Coordinates of C-alpha atoms in Angstrom, one line a residue:
M1 CA -82.7 115.6 25.1
A2 CA -83.0 114.3 28.5
T3 CA -82.0 116.6 31.3
H4 CA -80.4 115.1 34.3
F5 CA -80.7 116.7 37.7
R6 CA -78.3 116.1 40.5
K7 CA -80.1 115.4 43.7
Q8 CA -79.5 118.3 46.1
E9 CA -77.3 117.2 48.9
E10 CA -78.9 117.4 52.3
P11 CA -76.9 119.5 54.9
A12 CA -74.8 117.5 57.3
V13 CA -76.5 116.8 60.6
P14 CA -74.5 118.5 63.4
R15 CA -72.8 115.9 65.5
R16 CA -74.0 115.6 69.1
T17 CA -71.5 115.9 71.9
R18 CA -71.8 115.4 75.6
G19 CA -72.3 119.1 75.9
G20 CA -74.7 119.4 73.0
D21 CA -73.9 120.1 69.4
E22 CA -70.7 121.6 68.0
S23 CA -72.1 125.1 68.3
Y24 CA -72.6 124.7 72.1
H25 CA -70.8 127.1 74.4
A26 CA -70.3 126.3 78.0
P27 CA -71.2 128.9 80.7
A28 CA -68.7 131.6 81.3
G29 CA -66.0 130.5 83.8
N30 CA -66.6 126.7 83.2
R31 CA -63.2 125.0 83.5
H32 CA -64.2 122.5 80.9
A33 CA -63.7 125.1 78.1
S34 CA -65.9 127.3 75.9
T35 CA -67.1 124.3 73.8
P36 CA -67.4 120.7 74.7
T37 CA -64.9 119.7 72.0
Q38 CA -62.3 121.6 74.0
A39 CA -63.4 120.2 77.3
V40 CA -61.0 118.3 79.6
G41 CA -61.0 114.6 78.6
Y42 CA -63.0 115.2 75.4
K43 CA -62.3 112.4 72.8
S44 CA -62.5 113.1 69.1
V45 CA -64.7 111.0 66.8
V46 CA -63.0 107.9 65.7
E47 CA -62.6 107.8 62.0
S48 CA -65.1 105.5 60.5
A49 CA -67.1 104.7 57.4
G50 CA -70.1 106.6 58.7
D51 CA -72.3 108.5 56.3
G52 CA -71.7 111.9 58.0
R53 CA -75.4 112.3 58.9
G54 CA -75.2 111.6 62.6
S55 CA -75.5 107.9 62.3
K56 CA -74.7 105.7 65.3
R57 CA -71.2 105.1 64.0
D58 CA -70.6 108.8 64.0
R59 CA -71.9 109.3 67.5
R60 CA -69.8 109.2 70.6
R61 CA -70.4 106.5 73.1
K62 CA -71.1 107.3 76.7
G63 CA -67.8 105.6 77.6
D64 CA -65.9 108.1 75.4
Y65 CA -66.3 110.8 78.1
V66 CA -64.2 111.0 81.2
D67 CA -65.8 111.5 84.7
T68 CA -64.6 115.1 84.9
D69 CA -67.1 116.2 82.3
P70 CA -70.0 117.6 84.3
Y71 CA -72.5 117.5 81.4
D72 CA -74.6 114.5 80.2
I73 CA -75.1 113.6 76.5
K74 CA -77.9 116.1 76.2
G75 CA -75.9 119.1 77.5
R76 CA -77.5 119.0 81.0
R77 CA -75.7 119.0 84.3
D78 CA -74.9 115.6 85.7
P79 CA -77.6 115.1 88.4
K80 CA -75.2 112.9 90.5
R81 CA -72.6 115.7 90.6
R82 CA -75.3 118.3 91.3
G83 CA -76.5 116.2 94.3
A84 CA -72.9 115.9 95.6
R85 CA -72.4 119.6 95.4
V86 CA -75.7 120.2 97.4
I87 CA -74.6 117.7 100.1
S88 CA -71.2 119.4 100.3
C89 CA -72.8 122.8 100.8
V90 CA -75.2 121.5 103.4
L91 CA -72.3 119.9 105.3
L92 CA -70.3 123.1 105.1
V93 CA -73.2 125.1 106.5
V94 CA -73.7 122.6 109.3
G95 CA -70.0 122.7 110.2
I96 CA -70.0 126.5 110.4
C97 CA -73.1 126.4 112.6
L98 CA -71.5 123.9 115.0
L99 CA -68.3 126.0 115.2
L100 CA -70.4 129.1 116.0
A101 CA -72.4 127.2 118.6
A102 CA -69.2 125.9 120.2
G103 CA -67.7 129.3 120.2
G104 CA -70.8 130.8 121.7
M105 CA -70.9 128.2 124.5
Y106 CA -67.2 128.8 125.3
A107 CA -67.8 132.6 125.4
Y108 CA -70.8 132.1 127.7
N109 CA -68.9 129.9 130.1
Q110 CA -66.0 132.3 130.3
Y111 CA -68.5 135.1 131.1
Q112 CA -70.1 133.0 133.8
Y113 CA -66.6 132.3 135.3
H114 CA -65.9 136.0 135.2
K115 CA -69.1 136.7 137.1
Q116 CA -68.3 134.0 139.7
D117 CA -64.9 135.6 140.3
E118 CA -66.6 138.9 140.8
I119 CA -69.0 137.4 143.4
N120 CA -66.1 135.7 145.2
Q121 CA -64.1 138.9 145.2
K122 CA -67.1 140.9 146.6
L123 CA -67.5 138.5 149.5
S124 CA -63.7 138.2 150.2
V125 CA -63.7 141.7 151.8
Y126 CA -65.7 140.4 154.8
A127 CA -62.7 138.3 156.1
K128 CA -59.1 139.2 156.7
V129 CA -57.0 136.1 156.0
D130 CA -53.4 135.2 156.7
D131 CA -52.0 133.5 153.6
A132 CA -49.3 131.9 155.6
G133 CA -52.0 130.1 157.6
N134 CA -50.5 131.1 161.0
E135 CA -53.7 132.9 162.0
P136 CA -57.4 132.1 161.4
P137 CA -59.5 134.3 159.2
Q138 CA -61.0 137.4 161.0
V139 CA -64.6 137.4 159.8
D140 CA -67.0 140.4 159.9
W141 CA -70.1 138.3 160.8
E142 CA -72.5 141.3 161.0
A143 CA -71.7 142.5 157.5
L144 CA -71.9 138.9 156.1
K145 CA -75.3 138.3 157.7
A146 CA -76.5 141.6 156.2
V147 CA -75.9 140.1 152.8
N148 CA -77.3 136.7 153.7
P149 CA -78.3 135.5 157.2
Q150 CA -77.8 131.9 156.2
V151 CA -74.1 132.1 156.4
V152 CA -72.7 129.6 159.0
A153 CA -68.9 129.6 158.6
W154 CA -65.8 130.6 156.8
V155 CA -63.4 128.0 155.3
Q156 CA -59.8 128.7 154.3
I157 CA -57.0 126.5 153.0
P158 CA -53.8 128.7 153.4
G159 CA -51.6 129.0 150.4
T160 CA -54.5 128.2 148.0
N161 CA -57.5 130.2 146.6
V162 CA -59.9 128.5 149.0
S163 CA -61.2 131.2 151.3
Y164 CA -65.0 131.4 151.2
P165 CA -68.1 131.9 153.3
V166 CA -70.1 128.8 154.0
Y167 CA -73.9 128.8 153.8
Q168 CA -76.6 126.3 154.7
G169 CA -80.0 126.2 152.9
A170 CA -83.2 124.2 153.5
D171 CA -81.8 121.6 151.0
N172 CA -78.6 120.9 149.1
D173 CA -79.9 122.5 146.0
A174 CA -80.3 126.0 147.6
Y175 CA -76.7 127.2 146.9
L176 CA -75.8 124.8 144.1
H177 CA -76.1 127.5 141.4
T178 CA -77.3 130.5 143.5
D179 CA -75.1 133.1 145.0
A180 CA -75.4 134.8 148.4
E181 CA -77.7 137.5 147.0
G182 CA -80.1 135.0 145.4
N183 CA -78.9 135.3 141.8
Y184 CA -77.8 132.6 139.4
S185 CA -74.1 131.8 139.4
I186 CA -72.3 128.9 137.8
G187 CA -70.4 128.1 141.0
G188 CA -73.1 128.9 143.5
Q189 CA -71.7 129.1 147.1
I190 CA -69.8 126.8 149.4
F191 CA -72.5 125.2 151.6
L192 CA -72.9 122.9 154.6
D193 CA -75.1 119.8 154.1
A194 CA -78.7 120.6 154.9
Q195 CA -78.9 117.6 157.3
N196 CA -75.9 118.7 159.4
A197 CA -76.4 120.4 162.7
S198 CA -74.9 123.9 162.6
P199 CA -73.1 126.2 162.8
G200 CA -70.1 124.4 164.3
M201 CA -68.7 120.8 164.0
I202 CA -71.5 119.4 166.1
D203 CA -72.1 116.1 164.3
A204 CA -69.5 113.3 164.1
Q205 CA -69.1 114.3 160.4
S206 CA -69.9 117.7 159.0
I207 CA -69.8 118.0 155.2
I208 CA -69.3 121.1 153.1
Y209 CA -69.7 121.1 149.3
G210 CA -68.2 123.2 146.6
H211 CA -68.0 123.2 142.8
H212 CA -64.8 122.2 140.9
L213 CA -64.6 125.0 138.3
Y214 CA -62.2 124.7 135.4
N215 CA -60.8 128.1 136.0
G216 CA -59.5 127.0 139.4
A217 CA -62.1 128.6 141.5
M218 CA -64.2 127.2 144.4
F219 CA -63.1 123.7 145.4
K220 CA -60.7 122.7 142.6
T221 CA -57.9 122.6 145.2
V222 CA -59.8 120.0 147.1
A223 CA -60.0 117.8 143.9
D224 CA -56.3 118.2 143.5
M225 CA -55.7 116.8 146.9
E226 CA -56.3 113.2 145.8
N227 CA -52.7 113.6 144.6
Q228 CA -50.4 112.7 147.5
G229 CA -47.9 115.5 146.6
M230 CA -50.7 118.2 146.8
F231 CA -52.1 116.5 149.9
D232 CA -48.7 116.7 151.7
S233 CA -48.3 120.4 150.8
V234 CA -51.4 121.4 152.9
K235 CA -50.8 121.5 156.6
T236 CA -53.8 123.4 157.9
V237 CA -57.5 124.0 157.1
W238 CA -59.3 126.7 159.0
Y239 CA -63.1 126.4 159.7
V240 CA -64.4 129.4 161.5
T241 CA -67.9 129.9 162.9
E242 CA -69.3 132.8 164.9
Q243 CA -69.0 130.6 168.0
A244 CA -65.6 128.8 167.5
T245 CA -62.5 128.5 165.4
Y246 CA -61.4 125.1 164.3
E247 CA -57.8 124.5 163.2
L248 CA -57.8 121.2 161.2
A249 CA -55.3 119.0 159.4
P250 CA -56.0 116.8 156.4
L251 CA -56.5 113.2 157.4
F252 CA -57.0 111.5 154.0
A253 CA -58.7 112.1 150.6
Y254 CA -60.7 109.5 148.7
K255 CA -62.6 109.3 145.4
T256 CA -66.1 107.9 145.0
D257 CA -69.0 108.3 142.7
G258 CA -71.9 110.8 143.0
E259 CA -74.4 108.1 144.0
D260 CA -72.4 106.9 147.1
E261 CA -74.7 107.6 150.0
N262 CA -72.2 106.2 152.4
V263 CA -70.4 109.6 152.2
R264 CA -73.4 111.3 153.8
R265 CA -73.3 109.8 157.3
F266 CA -73.5 112.4 160.0
T267 CA -74.0 110.5 163.3
F268 CA -73.1 107.0 164.6
D269 CA -74.4 104.7 167.3
S270 CA -71.0 104.6 169.0
T271 CA -67.4 105.9 168.8
D272 CA -66.3 102.5 167.7
A273 CA -68.8 102.6 164.8
F274 CA -67.5 106.0 163.8
H275 CA -63.9 104.9 163.9
S276 CA -64.7 101.8 161.9
Y277 CA -66.4 104.0 159.3
L278 CA -63.2 106.2 159.0
F279 CA -60.9 103.2 158.8
D280 CA -63.0 101.8 155.9
L281 CA -62.8 105.1 154.0
A282 CA -59.0 105.4 154.7
A283 CA -58.5 101.9 153.2
R284 CA -59.6 103.2 149.8
A285 CA -57.9 106.6 150.1
S286 CA -55.8 107.9 147.2
S287 CA -53.8 110.1 149.6
K288 CA -53.5 110.2 153.4
A289 CA -51.4 111.4 156.3
A290 CA -48.6 109.2 157.6
D291 CA -50.2 109.2 161.1
A292 CA -53.8 108.6 159.8
D293 CA -54.4 105.5 161.8
A294 CA -53.5 107.1 165.2
R295 CA -55.5 110.2 164.4
I296 CA -58.6 108.1 163.5
Q297 CA -58.4 106.3 166.9
A298 CA -58.4 109.7 168.6
A299 CA -61.1 111.4 166.5
N300 CA -64.4 112.5 167.9
N301 CA -65.5 114.4 164.8
V302 CA -64.3 115.3 161.3
L303 CA -64.9 118.0 158.7
S304 CA -65.2 116.6 155.1
L305 CA -64.8 118.8 152.0
C306 CA -66.5 117.4 149.0
T307 CA -66.3 118.4 145.3
C308 CA -66.5 116.9 141.8
S309 CA -63.6 115.1 140.2
Y310 CA -63.0 115.0 136.4
T311 CA -60.5 112.2 135.5
G312 CA -60.5 111.1 131.8
N313 CA -64.1 110.5 130.8
E314 CA -65.2 109.7 134.4
T315 CA -67.0 112.1 136.7
G316 CA -66.8 111.3 140.4
R317 CA -66.4 112.9 143.8
V318 CA -63.3 113.7 145.8
V319 CA -63.8 113.9 149.6
L320 CA -61.1 115.5 151.8
V321 CA -61.5 114.4 155.4
C322 CA -59.9 116.6 158.2
T323 CA -59.6 116.2 161.9
P324 CA -59.3 119.1 164.4
K325 CA -55.8 120.0 165.7
D326 CA -57.2 122.8 168.0
V327 CA -60.5 124.3 168.8
Q328 CA -60.9 127.8 170.3
S329 CA -64.2 129.3 171.4
A330 CA -65.0 132.8 170.4
Q331 CA -64.2 135.5 172.9

């Protein structure tokens, strides 16, 4: 009697999914669920006549998975998404570093402005000033020279924060970022051009320079005087030396670039040449006195205050030209 044996059925081959086989469990906390079959966008096997052994007809196509699934067909992280995450992290770190750097620079500048204010306050005690502008500053020259013997004058614009000693170095870099005691400072000191004869208004044009600081210190007021309204509000500028006191009035203010060497003209061959020079500058002035032409005709010398101007994206220079109203020799 023949015995028939049934062929033992082979176990079904586990179906592969994008996250691996059916027994795969995603890492804890993965938003795509604990198993790939429960993942967002997972598509079930389309009913077919497959043999149940993992044939091609039973396998899911690559297109059956949505882009939100971070695993490839072999259960590995999608390298494109991994790269994107790395780039995002790098950009985040760079952004944080830039913010920290910007914050550090801002804090450093504020500290430097604070130091400059302390320097200015320390020097201010050497002169008694009349804020109304009716009287010239009374300067303690002996005390100022004890701090720095290169002091040559004191300049004041009544009603503003401009009230500073004026120094003159061997060159125009000497006090650009150096205070009266020889230390670094962001605003340096107000200084007379190194090529000018000193200490008084000896040349046809004497030029003093000062920084335009964003906190309003030094010569910011001078920069503001390219505006006609601000210009008209200033009636007097005091320039006091140990030998004489000059009471001046603003003549005009003009704007130029930092490379304009025509600004730095100190002497002229004749009075007519000097007047012609002033008329040319007045023609390009952004603000000027109503009687500017008559005063130019009578001028023998001028004091010019020069500072930086920041308008939009441009950096230039504003020059305020003043003529003497009265000159008194020291007693």
